[in-house]
């Protein structure tokens, strides 16, 4: 009986040791920075639209009396993101992404603006392959973004948020990797950062 109990105990302990040595990570957190994002596009379209449409409106209301407003200065932070994903299996990971960005500028009529764009999105990641030091995947996110006027206390304007990244790659070790994603929307045309798997 002692031999049987010893054998069962040894089998249980060895199975826990094998499970602990598996290289399959279930959780993934990442931080990233993206360029040419949806908020940057909104800012650009607003500036061009403000100049063109503002000029047409001024010409209709008071022809020849005023100049159309033109943006003389602008800037922005770019898109910062924090993401958590949970692995359902080797191919599919689900989780969420939080993004933040702000843009600002000045018009030639002396008015200036600052707009904040916080967003939260549900995220799905589809792994093509994942070798020891390199992997490729696609990612899609969908959620809610708020437009917050930094100079006015108006109510925030809710908008659809998202990200579609078709070709993405990661490189590094098993636990810590850098990544580069190409796609478009809230995380940008180019999004790069680091991720930690555990």
JSON list of C-alpha atoms in Angstrom, two decimals:
[
{"chain": "A", "resi": 1, "resn": "UNK", "atom": "CA", "xyz": [0.00, 0.00, 0.00]},
{"chain": "A", "resi": 2, "resn": "UNK", "atom": "CA", "xyz": [2.84, 2.38, 0.85]},
{"chain": "A", "resi": 3, "resn": "UNK", "atom": "CA", "xyz": [4.44, 1.65, -2.51]},
{"chain": "A", "resi": 4, "resn": "UNK", "atom": "CA", "xyz": [1.16, 2.45, -4.32]},
{"chain": "A", "resi": 5, "resn": "UNK", "atom": "CA", "xyz": [0.69, 5.74, -2.41]},
{"chain": "A", "resi": 6, "resn": "UNK", "atom": "CA", "xyz": [4.32, 6.67, -3.04]},
{"chain": "A", "resi": 7, "resn": "UNK", "atom": "CA", "xyz": [3.90, 5.97, -6.76]},
{"chain": "A", "resi": 8, "resn": "UNK", "atom": "CA", "xyz": [0.68, 8.06, -6.97]},
{"chain": "A", "resi": 9, "resn": "UNK", "atom": "CA", "xyz": [2.31, 10.92, -5.04]},
{"chain": "A", "resi": 10, "resn": "UNK", "atom": "CA", "xyz": [5.38, 10.79, -7.32]},
{"chain": "A", "resi": 11, "resn": "UNK", "atom": "CA", "xyz": [3.12, 10.80, -10.41]},
{"chain": "A", "resi": 12, "resn": "UNK", "atom": "CA", "xyz": [1.15, 13.83, -9.13]},
{"chain": "A", "resi": 13, "resn": "UNK", "atom": "CA", "xyz": [4.31, 15.75, -8.21]},
{"chain": "A", "resi": 14, "resn": "UNK", "atom": "CA", "xyz": [5.97, 15.02, -11.56]},
{"chain": "A", "resi": 15, "resn": "UNK", "atom": "CA", "xyz": [2.84, 16.13, -13.43]},
{"chain": "A", "resi": 16, "resn": "UNK", "atom": "CA", "xyz": [2.90, 19.48, -11.56]},
{"chain": "A", "resi": 17, "resn": "UNK", "atom": "CA", "xyz": [6.60, 19.89, -12.43]},
{"chain": "A", "resi": 18, "resn": "UNK", "atom": "CA", "xyz": [5.82, 19.23, -16.12]},
{"chain": "A", "resi": 19, "resn": "UNK", "atom": "CA", "xyz": [2.96, 21.74, -16.09]},
{"chain": "A", "resi": 20, "resn": "UNK", "atom": "CA", "xyz": [5.15, 24.37, -14.45]},
{"chain": "A", "resi": 21, "resn": "UNK", "atom": "CA", "xyz": [7.80, 23.98, -17.17]},
{"chain": "A", "resi": 22, "resn": "UNK", "atom": "CA", "xyz": [5.46, 24.55, -20.08]},
{"chain": "A", "resi": 23, "resn": "UNK", "atom": "CA", "xyz": [6.36, 27.56, -22.23]},
{"chain": "A", "resi": 24, "resn": "UNK", "atom": "CA", "xyz": [2.75, 28.39, -23.08]},
{"chain": "A", "resi": 25, "resn": "UNK", "atom": "CA", "xyz": [1.92, 31.80, -21.59]},
{"chain": "A", "resi": 26, "resn": "UNK", "atom": "CA", "xyz": [-1.74, 32.62, -20.98]},
{"chain": "A", "resi": 27, "resn": "UNK", "atom": "CA", "xyz": [-1.51, 36.36, -20.24]},
{"chain": "A", "resi": 28, "resn": "UNK", "atom": "CA", "xyz": [-0.02, 39.18, -22.26]},
{"chain": "A", "resi": 29, "resn": "UNK", "atom": "CA", "xyz": [0.31, 42.88, -21.44]},
{"chain": "A", "resi": 30, "resn": "UNK", "atom": "CA", "xyz": [1.75, 45.50, -23.77]},
{"chain": "A", "resi": 31, "resn": "UNK", "atom": "CA", "xyz": [2.41, 49.22, -24.06]},
{"chain": "A", "resi": 32, "resn": "UNK", "atom": "CA", "xyz": [2.73, 50.93, -27.42]},
{"chain": "A", "resi": 33, "resn": "UNK", "atom": "CA", "xyz": [2.91, 54.18, -29.35]},
{"chain": "A", "resi": 34, "resn": "UNK", "atom": "CA", "xyz": [1.16, 54.74, -32.67]},
{"chain": "A", "resi": 35, "resn": "UNK", "atom": "CA", "xyz": [1.56, 57.29, -35.45]},
{"chain": "A", "resi": 36, "resn": "UNK", "atom": "CA", "xyz": [-1.06, 58.61, -37.91]},
{"chain": "A", "resi": 37, "resn": "UNK", "atom": "CA", "xyz": [-4.04, 57.64, -35.81]},
{"chain": "A", "resi": 38, "resn": "UNK", "atom": "CA", "xyz": [-7.77, 58.23, -36.16]},
{"chain": "A", "resi": 39, "resn": "UNK", "atom": "CA", "xyz": [-7.62, 61.30, -33.82]},
{"chain": "A", "resi": 40, "resn": "UNK", "atom": "CA", "xyz": [-4.82, 62.77, -35.96]},
{"chain": "A", "resi": 41, "resn": "UNK", "atom": "CA", "xyz": [-6.99, 62.24, -39.05]},
{"chain": "A", "resi": 42, "resn": "UNK", "atom": "CA", "xyz": [-9.97, 63.88, -37.32]},
{"chain": "A", "resi": 43, "resn": "UNK", "atom": "CA", "xyz": [-7.75, 66.85, -36.42]},
{"chain": "A", "resi": 44, "resn": "UNK", "atom": "CA", "xyz": [-6.45, 67.14, -39.99]},
{"chain": "A", "resi": 45, "resn": "UNK", "atom": "CA", "xyz": [-9.90, 66.84, -41.57]},
{"chain": "A", "resi": 46, "resn": "UNK", "atom": "CA", "xyz": [-11.26, 69.36, -39.07]},
{"chain": "A", "resi": 47, "resn": "UNK", "atom": "CA", "xyz": [-8.53, 71.83, -40.00]},
{"chain": "A", "resi": 48, "resn": "UNK", "atom": "CA", "xyz": [-8.97, 71.38, -43.75]},
{"chain": "A", "resi": 49, "resn": "UNK", "atom": "CA", "xyz": [-12.75, 71.30, -43.41]},
{"chain": "A", "resi": 50, "resn": "UNK", "atom": "CA", "xyz": [-12.68, 74.37, -41.16]},
{"chain": "A", "resi": 51, "resn": "UNK", "atom": "CA", "xyz": [-10.60, 76.27, -43.70]},
{"chain": "A", "resi": 52, "resn": "UNK", "atom": "CA", "xyz": [-12.58, 75.25, -46.80]},
{"chain": "A", "resi": 53, "resn": "UNK", "atom": "CA", "xyz": [-16.09, 75.16, -45.32]},
{"chain": "A", "resi": 54, "resn": "UNK", "atom": "CA", "xyz": [-15.41, 78.16, -43.08]},
{"chain": "A", "resi": 55, "resn": "UNK", "atom": "CA", "xyz": [-14.28, 80.15, -46.10]},
{"chain": "A", "resi": 56, "resn": "UNK", "atom": "CA", "xyz": [-17.40, 79.20, -48.07]},
{"chain": "A", "resi": 57, "resn": "UNK", "atom": "CA", "xyz": [-19.66, 80.08, -45.13]},
{"chain": "A", "resi": 58, "resn": "UNK", "atom": "CA", "xyz": [-18.00, 83.48, -44.59]},
{"chain": "A", "resi": 59, "resn": "UNK", "atom": "CA", "xyz": [-18.29, 84.25, -48.32]},
{"chain": "A", "resi": 60, "resn": "UNK", "atom": "CA", "xyz": [-22.01, 83.42, -48.29]},
{"chain": "A", "resi": 61, "resn": "UNK", "atom": "CA", "xyz": [-22.86, 85.30, -45.07]},
{"chain": "A", "resi": 62, "resn": "UNK", "atom": "CA", "xyz": [-20.61, 88.35, -45.44]},
{"chain": "A", "resi": 63, "resn": "UNK", "atom": "CA", "xyz": [-18.88, 88.33, -48.83]},
{"chain": "A", "resi": 64, "resn": "UNK", "atom": "CA", "xyz": [-15.60, 90.22, -48.86]},
{"chain": "A", "resi": 65, "resn": "UNK", "atom": "CA", "xyz": [-15.84, 91.28, -45.19]},
{"chain": "A", "resi": 66, "resn": "UNK", "atom": "CA", "xyz": [-13.76, 88.56, -43.52]},
{"chain": "A", "resi": 67, "resn": "UNK", "atom": "CA", "xyz": [-11.08, 86.06, -44.31]},
{"chain": "A", "resi": 68, "resn": "UNK", "atom": "CA", "xyz": [-11.67, 82.35, -43.88]},
{"chain": "A", "resi": 69, "resn": "UNK", "atom": "CA", "xyz": [-9.91, 80.91, -40.80]},
{"chain": "A", "resi": 70, "resn": "UNK", "atom": "CA", "xyz": [-6.67, 79.05, -41.42]},
{"chain": "A", "resi": 71, "resn": "UNK", "atom": "CA", "xyz": [-4.79, 76.84, -39.01]},
{"chain": "A", "resi": 72, "resn": "UNK", "atom": "CA", "xyz": [-1.33, 78.29, -38.39]},
{"chain": "A", "resi": 73, "resn": "UNK", "atom": "CA", "xyz": [-0.04, 75.82, -35.81]},
{"chain": "A", "resi": 74, "resn": "UNK", "atom": "CA", "xyz": [-0.93, 72.33, -34.64]},
{"chain": "A", "resi": 75, "resn": "UNK", "atom": "CA", "xyz": [0.46, 69.35, -32.77]},
{"chain": "A", "resi": 76, "resn": "UNK", "atom": "CA", "xyz": [-0.44, 66.16, -31.01]},
{"chain": "A", "resi": 77, "resn": "UNK", "atom": "CA", "xyz": [0.84, 63.47, -28.70]},
{"chain": "A", "resi": 78, "resn": "UNK", "atom": "CA", "xyz": [0.37, 60.47, -30.97]},
{"chain": "A", "resi": 79, "resn": "UNK", "atom": "CA", "xyz": [-1.48, 57.44, -29.68]},
{"chain": "A", "resi": 80, "resn": "UNK", "atom": "CA", "xyz": [-0.47, 55.74, -26.43]},
{"chain": "A", "resi": 81, "resn": "UNK", "atom": "CA", "xyz": [-1.98, 52.31, -25.71]},
{"chain": "A", "resi": 82, "resn": "UNK", "atom": "CA", "xyz": [-2.09, 49.73, -22.93]},
{"chain": "A", "resi": 83, "resn": "UNK", "atom": "CA", "xyz": [-3.39, 46.27, -23.82]},
{"chain": "A", "resi": 84, "resn": "UNK", "atom": "CA", "xyz": [-4.19, 43.04, -21.96]},
{"chain": "A", "resi": 85, "resn": "UNK", "atom": "CA", "xyz": [-4.85, 39.75, -23.79]},
{"chain": "A", "resi": 86, "resn": "UNK", "atom": "CA", "xyz": [-5.74, 36.26, -22.57]},
{"chain": "A", "resi": 87, "resn": "UNK", "atom": "CA", "xyz": [-4.89, 33.20, -24.71]},
{"chain": "A", "resi": 88, "resn": "UNK", "atom": "CA", "xyz": [-7.86, 30.96, -25.43]},
{"chain": "A", "resi": 89, "resn": "UNK", "atom": "CA", "xyz": [-5.57, 28.66, -27.41]},
{"chain": "A", "resi": 90, "resn": "UNK", "atom": "CA", "xyz": [-2.41, 28.93, -29.54]},
{"chain": "A", "resi": 91, "resn": "UNK", "atom": "CA", "xyz": [-4.25, 30.90, -32.24]},
{"chain": "A", "resi": 92, "resn": "UNK", "atom": "CA", "xyz": [-6.81, 33.18, -30.56]},
{"chain": "A", "resi": 93, "resn": "UNK", "atom": "CA", "xyz": [-6.25, 35.77, -27.81]},
{"chain": "A", "resi": 94, "resn": "UNK", "atom": "CA", "xyz": [-9.00, 38.02, -26.41]},
{"chain": "A", "resi": 95, "resn": "UNK", "atom": "CA", "xyz": [-8.80, 41.07, -24.20]},
{"chain": "A", "resi": 96, "resn": "UNK", "atom": "CA", "xyz": [-9.00, 44.84, -24.10]},
{"chain": "A", "resi": 97, "resn": "UNK", "atom": "CA", "xyz": [-7.11, 47.97, -25.12]},
{"chain": "A", "resi": 98, "resn": "UNK", "atom": "CA", "xyz": [-7.10, 51.44, -23.58]},
{"chain": "A", "resi": 99, "resn": "UNK", "atom": "CA", "xyz": [-5.83, 54.35, -25.71]},
{"chain": "A", "resi": 100, "resn": "UNK", "atom": "CA", "xyz": [-5.18, 58.04, -25.13]},
{"chain": "A", "resi": 101, "resn": "UNK", "atom": "CA", "xyz": [-4.22, 60.89, -27.43]},
{"chain": "A", "resi": 102, "resn": "UNK", "atom": "CA", "xyz": [-4.59, 64.65, -27.58]},
{"chain": "A", "resi": 103, "resn": "UNK", "atom": "CA", "xyz": [-4.29, 67.22, -30.37]},
{"chain": "A", "resi": 104, "resn": "UNK", "atom": "CA", "xyz": [-3.99, 71.00, -30.26]},
{"chain": "A", "resi": 105, "resn": "UNK", "atom": "CA", "xyz": [-3.68, 73.91, -32.60]},
{"chain": "A", "resi": 106, "resn": "UNK", "atom": "CA", "xyz": [-4.16, 77.59, -33.28]},
{"chain": "A", "resi": 107, "resn": "UNK", "atom": "CA", "xyz": [-6.19, 79.44, -35.91]},
{"chain": "A", "resi": 108, "resn": "UNK", "atom": "CA", "xyz": [-5.09, 82.69, -37.54]},
{"chain": "A", "resi": 109, "resn": "UNK", "atom": "CA", "xyz": [-8.06, 84.47, -35.90]},
{"chain": "A", "resi": 110, "resn": "UNK", "atom": "CA", "xyz": [-6.43, 84.01, -32.48]},
{"chain": "A", "resi": 111, "resn": "UNK", "atom": "CA", "xyz": [-8.54, 81.04, -31.33]},
{"chain": "A", "resi": 112, "resn": "UNK", "atom": "CA", "xyz": [-6.80, 77.90, -30.21]},
{"chain": "A", "resi": 113, "resn": "UNK", "atom": "CA", "xyz": [-8.01, 74.42, -29.28]},
{"chain": "A", "resi": 114, "resn": "UNK", "atom": "CA", "xyz": [-7.04, 71.25, -27.46]},
{"chain": "A", "resi": 115, "resn": "UNK", "atom": "CA", "xyz": [-8.95, 67.98, -27.79]},
{"chain": "A", "resi": 116, "resn": "UNK", "atom": "CA", "xyz": [-8.47, 64.77, -25.75]},
{"chain": "A", "resi": 117, "resn": "UNK", "atom": "CA", "xyz": [-9.37, 61.35, -27.20]},
{"chain": "A", "resi": 118, "resn": "UNK", "atom": "CA", "xyz": [-9.58, 58.57, -24.58]},
{"chain": "A", "resi": 119, "resn": "UNK", "atom": "CA", "xyz": [-10.78, 55.22, -25.93]},
{"chain": "A", "resi": 120, "resn": "UNK", "atom": "CA", "xyz": [-11.51, 51.70, -24.69]},
{"chain": "A", "resi": 121, "resn": "UNK", "atom": "CA", "xyz": [-11.83, 48.71, -27.04]},
{"chain": "A", "resi": 122, "resn": "UNK", "atom": "CA", "xyz": [-12.40, 44.97, -27.00]},
{"chain": "A", "resi": 123, "resn": "UNK", "atom": "CA", "xyz": [-9.51, 43.28, -28.85]},
{"chain": "A", "resi": 124, "resn": "UNK", "atom": "CA", "xyz": [-9.01, 39.97, -30.69]},
{"chain": "A", "resi": 125, "resn": "UNK", "atom": "CA", "xyz": [-5.59, 38.73, -31.80]},
{"chain": "A", "resi": 126, "resn": "UNK", "atom": "CA", "xyz": [-5.18, 35.92, -34.36]},
{"chain": "A", "resi": 127, "resn": "UNK", "atom": "CA", "xyz": [-1.72, 34.32, -34.31]},
{"chain": "A", "resi": 128, "resn": "UNK", "atom": "CA", "xyz": [-0.40, 33.11, -37.69]},
{"chain": "A", "resi": 129, "resn": "UNK", "atom": "CA", "xyz": [2.68, 31.47, -36.20]},
{"chain": "A", "resi": 130, "resn": "UNK", "atom": "CA", "xyz": [4.80, 31.90, -33.09]},
{"chain": "A", "resi": 131, "resn": "UNK", "atom": "CA", "xyz": [8.37, 30.61, -33.17]},
{"chain": "A", "resi": 132, "resn": "UNK", "atom": "CA", "xyz": [10.87, 30.92, -30.37]},
{"chain": "A", "resi": 133, "resn": "UNK", "atom": "CA", "xyz": [12.10, 34.42, -31.31]},
{"chain": "A", "resi": 134, "resn": "UNK", "atom": "CA", "xyz": [9.66, 35.63, -33.97]},
{"chain": "A", "resi": 135, "resn": "UNK", "atom": "CA", "xyz": [5.91, 35.59, -34.59]},
{"chain": "A", "resi": 136, "resn": "UNK", "atom": "CA", "xyz": [3.29, 37.10, -36.88]},
{"chain": "A", "resi": 137, "resn": "UNK", "atom": "CA", "xyz": [-0.36, 37.88, -36.22]},
{"chain": "A", "resi": 138, "resn": "UNK", "atom": "CA", "xyz": [-3.37, 40.03, -37.11]},
{"chain": "A", "resi": 139, "resn": "UNK", "atom": "CA", "xyz": [-5.46, 42.06, -34.68]},
{"chain": "A", "resi": 140, "resn": "UNK", "atom": "CA", "xyz": [-8.85, 43.75, -34.62]},
{"chain": "A", "resi": 141, "resn": "UNK", "atom": "CA", "xyz": [-10.37, 46.03, -31.96]},
{"chain": "A", "resi": 142, "resn": "UNK", "atom": "CA", "xyz": [-13.73, 47.75, -31.57]},
{"chain": "A", "resi": 143, "resn": "UNK", "atom": "CA", "xyz": [-15.02, 50.08, -28.86]},
{"chain": "A", "resi": 144, "resn": "UNK", "atom": "CA", "xyz": [-15.83, 53.63, -27.79]},
{"chain": "A", "resi": 145, "resn": "UNK", "atom": "CA", "xyz": [-13.86, 56.88, -28.05]},
{"chain": "A", "resi": 146, "resn": "UNK", "atom": "CA", "xyz": [-14.75, 60.23, -26.44]},
{"chain": "A", "resi": 147, "resn": "UNK", "atom": "CA", "xyz": [-13.92, 63.64, -27.88]},
{"chain": "A", "resi": 148, "resn": "UNK", "atom": "CA", "xyz": [-13.25, 65.94, -24.93]},
{"chain": "A", "resi": 149, "resn": "UNK", "atom": "CA", "xyz": [-12.78, 69.64, -25.62]},
{"chain": "A", "resi": 150, "resn": "UNK", "atom": "CA", "xyz": [-9.97, 70.75, -23.32]},
{"chain": "A", "resi": 151, "resn": "UNK", "atom": "CA", "xyz": [-10.99, 74.43, -23.39]},
{"chain": "A", "resi": 152, "resn": "UNK", "atom": "CA", "xyz": [-14.75, 74.05, -23.09]},
{"chain": "A", "resi": 153, "resn": "UNK", "atom": "CA", "xyz": [-16.82, 72.17, -20.54]},
{"chain": "A", "resi": 154, "resn": "UNK", "atom": "CA", "xyz": [-19.26, 70.82, -23.12]},
{"chain": "A", "resi": 155, "resn": "UNK", "atom": "CA", "xyz": [-20.41, 67.24, -22.84]},
{"chain": "A", "resi": 156, "resn": "UNK", "atom": "CA", "xyz": [-18.04, 64.69, -24.40]},
{"chain": "A", "resi": 157, "resn": "UNK", "atom": "CA", "xyz": [-18.89, 63.50, -27.90]},
{"chain": "A", "resi": 158, "resn": "UNK", "atom": "CA", "xyz": [-18.94, 59.67, -28.12]},
{"chain": "A", "resi": 159, "resn": "UNK", "atom": "CA", "xyz": [-17.57, 58.08, -31.29]},
{"chain": "A", "resi": 160, "resn": "UNK", "atom": "CA", "xyz": [-16.80, 54.61, -32.57]},
{"chain": "A", "resi": 161, "resn": "UNK", "atom": "CA", "xyz": [-13.24, 53.48, -31.85]},
{"chain": "A", "resi": 162, "resn": "UNK", "atom": "CA", "xyz": [-11.36, 50.64, -33.46]},
{"chain": "A", "resi": 163, "resn": "UNK", "atom": "CA", "xyz": [-8.18, 49.27, -34.93]},
{"chain": "A", "resi": 164, "resn": "UNK", "atom": "CA", "xyz": [-7.64, 46.87, -37.82]},
{"chain": "A", "resi": 165, "resn": "UNK", "atom": "CA", "xyz": [-4.04, 45.60, -38.03]},
{"chain": "A", "resi": 166, "resn": "UNK", "atom": "CA", "xyz": [-3.58, 43.04, -40.78]},
{"chain": "A", "resi": 167, "resn": "UNK", "atom": "CA", "xyz": [0.18, 42.49, -40.76]},
{"chain": "A", "resi": 168, "resn": "UNK", "atom": "CA", "xyz": [1.89, 42.47, -37.37]},
{"chain": "A", "resi": 169, "resn": "UNK", "atom": "CA", "xyz": [5.18, 41.01, -36.18]},
{"chain": "A", "resi": 170, "resn": "UNK", "atom": "CA", "xyz": [6.86, 40.43, -32.84]},
{"chain": "A", "resi": 171, "resn": "UNK", "atom": "CA", "xyz": [10.46, 39.57, -32.03]},
{"chain": "A", "resi": 172, "resn": "UNK", "atom": "CA", "xyz": [12.48, 38.75, -28.93]},
{"chain": "A", "resi": 173, "resn": "UNK", "atom": "CA", "xyz": [12.37, 36.12, -26.21]},
{"chain": "A", "resi": 174, "resn": "UNK", "atom": "CA", "xyz": [9.53, 34.05, -24.82]},
{"chain": "A", "resi": 175, "resn": "UNK", "atom": "CA", "xyz": [8.54, 36.49, -22.08]},
{"chain": "A", "resi": 176, "resn": "UNK", "atom": "CA", "xyz": [9.61, 39.90, -23.43]},
{"chain": "A", "resi": 177, "resn": "UNK", "atom": "CA", "xyz": [9.17, 40.93, -27.06]},
{"chain": "A", "resi": 178, "resn": "UNK", "atom": "CA", "xyz": [9.08, 44.03, -29.18]},
{"chain": "A", "resi": 179, "resn": "UNK", "atom": "CA", "xyz": [6.40, 44.39, -31.86]},
{"chain": "A", "resi": 180, "resn": "UNK", "atom": "CA", "xyz": [5.45, 46.40, -34.92]},
{"chain": "A", "resi": 181, "resn": "UNK", "atom": "CA", "xyz": [1.87, 46.56, -36.24]},
{"chain": "A", "resi": 182, "resn": "UNK", "atom": "CA", "xyz": [0.59, 48.01, -39.51]},
{"chain": "A", "resi": 183, "resn": "UNK", "atom": "CA", "xyz": [-3.07, 48.89, -39.73]},
{"chain": "A", "resi": 184, "resn": "UNK", "atom": "CA", "xyz": [-5.24, 51.90, -39.09]},
{"chain": "A", "resi": 185, "resn": "UNK", "atom": "CA", "xyz": [-7.54, 53.65, -36.62]},
{"chain": "A", "resi": 186, "resn": "UNK", "atom": "CA", "xyz": [-7.01, 54.48, -32.93]},
{"chain": "A", "resi": 187, "resn": "UNK", "atom": "CA", "xyz": [-3.60, 52.82, -32.58]},
{"chain": "A", "resi": 188, "resn": "UNK", "atom": "CA", "xyz": [-2.30, 54.22, -35.86]},
{"chain": "A", "resi": 189, "resn": "UNK", "atom": "CA", "xyz": [-0.92, 53.33, -39.24]},
{"chain": "A", "resi": 190, "resn": "UNK", "atom": "CA", "xyz": [2.29, 52.24, -37.49]},
{"chain": "A", "resi": 191, "resn": "UNK", "atom": "CA", "xyz": [2.09, 51.02, -33.90]},
{"chain": "A", "resi": 192, "resn": "UNK", "atom": "CA", "xyz": [5.16, 49.77, -32.04]},
{"chain": "A", "resi": 193, "resn": "UNK", "atom": "CA", "xyz": [5.91, 48.77, -28.48]},
{"chain": "A", "resi": 194, "resn": "UNK", "atom": "CA", "xyz": [6.86, 46.01, -26.06]},
{"chain": "A", "resi": 195, "resn": "UNK", "atom": "CA", "xyz": [4.85, 43.14, -24.60]},
{"chain": "A", "resi": 196, "resn": "UNK", "atom": "CA", "xyz": [5.33, 40.87, -21.61]},
{"chain": "A", "resi": 197, "resn": "UNK", "atom": "CA", "xyz": [3.87, 37.35, -21.53]},
{"chain": "A", "resi": 198, "resn": "UNK", "atom": "CA", "xyz": [3.35, 35.36, -18.35]}
]
